[in-house]
Short mmCIF file of C-alpha atoms in Angstrom, two decimals:
data_model
loop_
_atom_site.label_atom_id
_atom_site.label_comp_id
_atom_site.label_asym_id
_atom_site.label_seq_id
_atom_site.Cartn_x
_atom_site.Cartn_y
_atom_site.Cartn_z
CA VAL C 1 -6.03 11.01 -18.54
CA GLU C 2 -2.95 10.34 -20.69
CA LEU C 3 -1.01 9.32 -17.58
CA TYR C 4 -3.63 6.74 -16.61
CA ALA C 5 -3.95 5.51 -20.20
CA ARG C 6 -0.21 4.89 -20.50
CA ALA C 7 -0.06 3.17 -17.12
CA SER C 8 -3.03 0.95 -17.94
CA ALA C 9 -1.38 -0.12 -21.20
CA GLN C 10 1.71 -1.32 -19.36
CA ARG C 11 2.00 -4.81 -17.94
CA ALA C 12 -0.04 -5.05 -14.77
CA ASP C 13 1.67 -5.99 -11.51
CA GLY C 14 0.42 -9.56 -11.48
CA GLY C 15 1.65 -10.32 -7.96
CA THR C 16 -0.31 -7.51 -6.35
CA TYR C 17 -3.43 -8.23 -8.38
CA VAL C 18 -3.40 -11.97 -7.68
CA LEU C 19 -2.87 -11.34 -3.97
CA ALA C 20 -5.86 -8.99 -3.90
CA GLN C 21 -8.01 -11.57 -5.70
CA THR C 22 -6.95 -14.31 -3.29
CA ARG C 23 -7.79 -12.21 -0.25
CA ALA C 24 -11.15 -11.29 -1.75
CA ARG C 25 -12.02 -14.98 -2.30
CA GLN C 26 -11.01 -15.83 1.24
CA GLY C 27 -13.53 -13.34 2.59
CA ASN C 28 -13.52 -12.30 6.21
CA THR C 29 -11.19 -15.02 7.53
CA SER C 30 -8.14 -12.90 8.35
CA SER C 31 -9.01 -12.65 12.05
CA SER C 32 -8.26 -16.34 12.55
CA HIS C 33 -5.26 -16.55 10.25
CA ASP C 34 -1.70 -16.00 11.44
CA GLY C 35 0.11 -16.21 8.12
CA SER C 36 3.79 -15.90 7.32
CA ARG C 37 5.04 -12.53 6.11
CA ARG C 38 8.40 -12.28 4.43
CA VAL C 39 10.62 -9.58 5.87
CA HIS C 40 14.14 -8.59 4.97
CA GLY C 41 17.42 -9.94 6.33
CA ASP C 42 17.94 -12.46 9.11
CA ALA C 43 14.30 -12.21 10.19
CA ALA C 44 12.98 -13.76 6.95
CA TYR C 45 9.54 -15.34 7.16
CA ALA C 46 8.83 -13.99 10.65
CA LYS C 47 5.14 -14.35 11.45
CA VAL C 48 3.40 -11.01 11.92
CA ASP C 49 0.18 -11.12 13.93
CA ASN C 50 -2.85 -9.18 12.77
CA VAL C 51 -3.73 -7.39 16.02
CA VAL C 52 -4.54 -3.78 15.14
CA VAL C 53 -5.08 -0.60 17.16
CA PRO C 54 -7.47 2.35 16.68
CA ASN C 55 -5.95 5.13 14.64
CA ILE C 56 -6.75 8.66 13.43
CA ASP C 57 -5.27 8.79 9.94
CA ARG C 58 -3.93 11.78 8.03
CA TYR C 59 -7.39 12.36 6.54
CA GLY C 60 -8.97 12.73 9.98
CA CYS C 61 -10.78 9.38 9.76
CA ASP C 62 -11.00 6.53 12.27
CA SER C 63 -9.27 3.37 11.10
CA LYS C 64 -7.45 0.27 12.30
CA PHE C 65 -3.70 -0.05 12.03
CA LEU C 66 -0.94 -2.62 12.52
CA THR C 67 1.70 -0.27 13.93
CA PRO C 68 5.33 -0.34 12.76
CA LYS C 69 6.40 -0.89 16.37
CA ARG C 70 4.29 -4.04 16.59
CA VAL C 71 5.79 -5.39 13.36
CA LEU C 72 9.31 -4.62 14.59
CA ASP C 73 8.59 -6.26 17.96
CA ARG C 74 7.54 -9.43 16.14
CA ILE C 75 10.67 -9.39 13.98
CA ALA C 76 12.80 -8.88 17.09
CA ARG C 77 11.23 -11.90 18.79
CA SER C 78 12.08 -14.01 15.75
CA SER C 79 15.66 -12.76 15.36
CA PRO C 80 16.75 -10.53 18.26
CA THR C 81 20.46 -10.46 17.39
CA SER C 82 19.75 -9.02 13.93
CA MET C 83 18.21 -5.81 15.25
CA SER C 84 20.26 -2.62 15.06
CA ARG C 85 17.91 -0.52 17.24
CA LEU C 86 18.11 2.28 14.68
CA ALA C 87 15.27 3.96 12.80
CA VAL C 88 14.94 6.80 10.29
CA HIS C 89 11.83 8.93 9.69
CA VAL C 90 11.63 11.48 6.86
CA ASN C 91 8.98 14.23 7.00
CA PRO C 92 6.68 12.73 9.65
CA PHE C 93 3.39 14.55 10.19
CA SER C 94 3.14 16.54 13.39
CA PRO C 95 1.37 14.54 16.14
CA SER C 96 -0.28 17.77 17.26
CA ARG C 97 -1.92 18.38 13.88
CA THR C 98 -5.72 18.26 13.97
CA LEU C 99 -7.92 17.59 10.97
CA PRO C 100 -11.55 18.22 10.08
CA PRO C 101 -14.34 17.37 10.36
CA ASP C 102 -13.97 16.54 14.07
CA ASN C 103 -10.57 18.20 14.64
CA LYS C 104 -9.08 14.94 15.91
CA ALA C 105 -5.32 14.83 16.39
CA VAL C 106 -3.35 12.62 14.00
CA SER C 107 -2.20 9.46 15.79
CA ASP C 108 1.48 9.47 16.70
CA HIS C 109 3.18 6.23 15.64
CA VAL C 110 6.62 7.84 15.41
CA SER C 111 7.38 8.73 19.04
CA GLU C 112 6.63 5.21 20.30
CA ILE C 113 9.38 3.80 18.08
CA TYR C 114 11.96 5.85 19.97
CA ILE C 115 10.34 5.97 23.43
CA GLU C 116 8.66 2.59 24.00
CA GLY C 117 10.70 0.80 21.34
CA GLY C 118 13.99 2.22 22.63
CA LYS C 119 15.31 2.97 19.15
CA GLY C 120 17.94 5.53 18.29
CA GLY C 121 18.22 7.16 14.90
CA VAL C 122 17.25 10.18 12.86
CA ILE C 123 14.12 12.26 12.28
CA LEU C 124 14.39 14.59 9.28
CA SER C 125 11.73 17.17 8.46
CA ASN C 126 11.52 20.11 6.07
CA SER C 127 9.07 21.77 8.48
CA ALA C 128 10.24 23.21 11.80
CA ALA C 129 6.61 23.31 12.96
CA ASP C 130 6.12 19.58 12.30
CA LEU C 131 9.41 18.72 14.00
CA GLN C 132 8.87 20.76 17.17
CA PRO C 133 6.29 18.46 18.89
CA TYR C 134 8.69 15.51 18.63
CA ARG C 135 11.44 17.54 20.31
CA GLY C 136 9.16 17.87 23.32
CA VAL C 137 8.51 14.15 23.82
CA ILE C 138 11.52 12.30 22.38
CA LEU C 139 14.30 13.16 24.80
CA SER C 140 16.83 10.41 24.01
CA GLU C 141 20.34 11.58 23.17
CA ASN C 142 20.48 8.76 20.62
CA VAL C 143 17.87 10.43 18.41
CA THR C 144 19.00 13.22 16.08
CA MET C 145 16.29 15.61 14.86
CA VAL C 146 17.22 17.82 11.92
CA LEU C 147 15.55 20.41 9.72
CA SER C 148 16.28 18.89 6.34
CA ASP C 149 17.16 20.20 2.90
CA LYS C 150 13.98 21.82 1.56
CA SER C 151 14.79 20.80 -2.02
CA GLY C 152 13.52 17.31 -1.19
CA THR C 153 15.19 15.71 -4.22
CA PRO C 154 16.14 12.02 -3.96
CA PRO C 155 19.91 12.79 -3.91
CA ALA C 156 19.42 15.49 -1.24
CA THR C 157 17.34 13.17 0.93
CA GLN C 158 19.87 10.34 0.57
CA ARG C 159 22.68 12.73 1.53
CA MET C 160 20.85 13.98 4.64
CA VAL C 161 19.96 10.45 5.79
CA HIS C 162 23.57 9.27 5.58
CA LYS C 163 25.00 12.47 7.03
CA TYR C 164 23.14 12.02 10.31
CA LEU C 165 22.66 8.25 10.41
CA ASP C 166 26.18 7.05 9.62
CA PRO C 167 27.76 8.45 12.82
CA LEU C 168 25.21 6.45 14.85
CA ARG C 169 25.84 3.04 13.28
CA ALA C 170 28.73 0.66 12.96
CA SER C 171 30.16 -0.14 9.54
CA ASN C 172 27.63 -1.99 7.37
CA GLN C 173 25.16 -2.12 10.27
CA SER C 174 21.57 -2.66 9.19
CA LEU C 175 18.59 -0.43 9.91
CA ASP C 176 15.42 -1.59 11.66
CA LEU C 177 12.99 0.95 10.13
CA LEU C 178 13.04 3.43 7.26
CA ARG C 179 9.86 5.49 6.91
CA LEU C 180 9.16 8.14 4.25
CA ASP C 181 6.02 10.00 5.24
CA ASN C 182 5.18 13.22 3.46
CA VAL C 183 7.54 12.58 0.52
CA THR C 184 6.07 13.22 -2.94
CA CYS C 185 8.76 11.27 -4.84
CA SER C 186 8.78 8.41 -2.33
CA CYS C 187 9.55 5.62 -4.82
CA ASP C 188 12.51 7.52 -6.29
CA VAL C 189 13.88 8.37 -2.83
CA MET C 190 13.38 4.82 -1.55
CA SER C 191 15.01 3.29 -4.62
CA MET C 192 18.07 5.52 -4.28
CA ILE C 193 18.48 4.77 -0.56
CA LEU C 194 18.06 1.00 -1.00
CA THR C 195 20.27 0.81 -4.10
CA GLY C 196 23.00 3.16 -2.95
CA SER C 197 25.25 5.31 -5.12
CA GLU C 198 28.91 6.07 -5.76
CA LEU C 199 28.98 8.19 -2.62
CA TYR C 200 26.75 6.19 -0.28
CA PRO C 201 26.31 2.44 0.33
CA PRO C 202 22.84 0.90 0.19
CA LEU C 203 20.77 0.70 3.37
CA VAL C 204 18.94 -2.55 4.16
CA PRO C 205 16.10 -1.87 6.61
CA LYS C 206 14.09 -4.67 8.22
CA LEU C 207 10.86 -2.72 7.65
CA VAL C 208 10.09 0.10 5.23
CA VAL C 209 7.10 2.45 5.14
CA LEU C 210 6.56 4.75 2.20
CA GLN C 211 3.83 7.00 0.89
CA VAL C 212 1.79 6.02 -2.16
CA ASN C 213 -0.91 7.83 -4.10
CA PRO C 214 -4.13 6.18 -2.80
CA SER C 215 -6.21 7.39 -5.74
CA ILE C 216 -4.51 4.99 -8.19
CA PRO C 217 -5.61 1.37 -7.52
CA PRO C 218 -3.81 -1.84 -8.56
CA PRO C 219 -2.90 -2.98 -11.10
CA VAL C 220 -2.14 0.49 -12.51
CA ARG C 221 1.57 1.31 -12.19
CA VAL C 222 2.50 5.02 -12.07
CA ASN C 223 5.59 6.81 -10.78
CA THR C 224 5.52 10.58 -11.24
CA CYS C 225 7.91 13.01 -9.60
CA PRO C 226 6.49 16.43 -10.58
CA SER C 227 8.71 19.45 -11.02
CA GLY C 228 8.71 21.50 -7.84
CA PHE C 229 7.03 18.56 -6.06
CA ASP C 230 3.57 20.06 -6.59
CA ARG C 231 0.85 17.46 -6.11
CA PHE C 232 -1.43 17.92 -9.07
CA GLU C 233 -4.74 16.17 -8.53
CA GLY C 234 -4.39 12.46 -9.22
CA ALA C 235 -0.89 12.69 -10.77
CA TRP C 236 1.84 12.61 -8.14
CA GLY C 237 4.12 10.07 -6.54
CA CYS C 238 3.82 6.35 -7.09
CA SER C 239 0.86 4.01 -7.06
CA LEU C 240 0.52 1.02 -4.77
CA ALA C 241 1.28 -1.39 -7.62
CA GLU C 242 4.43 0.54 -8.58
CA ALA C 243 5.64 0.72 -4.98
CA THR C 244 4.98 -3.01 -4.50
CA ALA C 245 6.94 -3.86 -7.65
CA LEU C 246 9.84 -1.66 -6.51
CA MET C 247 9.99 -3.24 -3.08
CA GLU C 248 9.71 -6.80 -4.42
CA ARG C 249 12.81 -6.13 -6.56
CA HIS C 250 14.64 -5.38 -3.31
CA GLY C 251 13.34 -8.51 -1.58
CA TYR C 252 10.42 -7.07 0.41
CA SER C 253 6.76 -8.09 0.62
CA LEU C 254 3.70 -5.98 1.32
CA VAL C 255 2.38 -6.20 4.90
CA GLN C 256 -0.44 -3.65 4.81
CA LEU C 257 -1.87 -0.52 3.19
CA ASN C 258 -3.24 2.20 5.47
CA TYR C 259 -3.74 5.94 5.62
CA ALA C 260 -1.86 6.54 8.89
#
């Protein structure tokens, strides 16, 4: 309760709130609108279509989803020479995991990045069981899969990303996709990777995907990195408004929120 009270007393993220109000007033008109979405780097203001695909999210529910591969394909059509063909995933859920109530398998939007999308890069996971299914389907020699540092701290994650990504990329080469899946302190990790440090230069991905706490709605801004990374009910990670504010400071705009 104190956490929510403090967050509510802080200045609301006006940009996120106004955007939500605008979309609500527009009603159900998104199917006919092909608006401009700002993305990072040379592909600025590339138009992203709104064609979605069926998806089984991490809660076992049916939903619709604009896949990262589709967004990257659209960016590539707008600015093909800017693409590095490199991607990084941290702690992706296992595509073989099934969830109640219907025991449906979680949709796999990771493998297609490397198989259909032809990307190289790095997949880090602190779970050998979650990593194993990807080893069976992603056979490219340009993809490094590593059991990561179980501490999961932002500095440890930054170190692991650079350790295995840097040998694959040219000096100062950009990154097409950076995705933090099951990462409790996602805002802290993302901020450190995008900002850089004395030891590691900043990374500038075209598209970023990070986990937020879906129980905290805009405009409440919360960023909590609990000791031991335990997810106490309602008080872990960062809220959508906090993540949006963080990414806007680095020049990114929100494309979508989903539970995939």
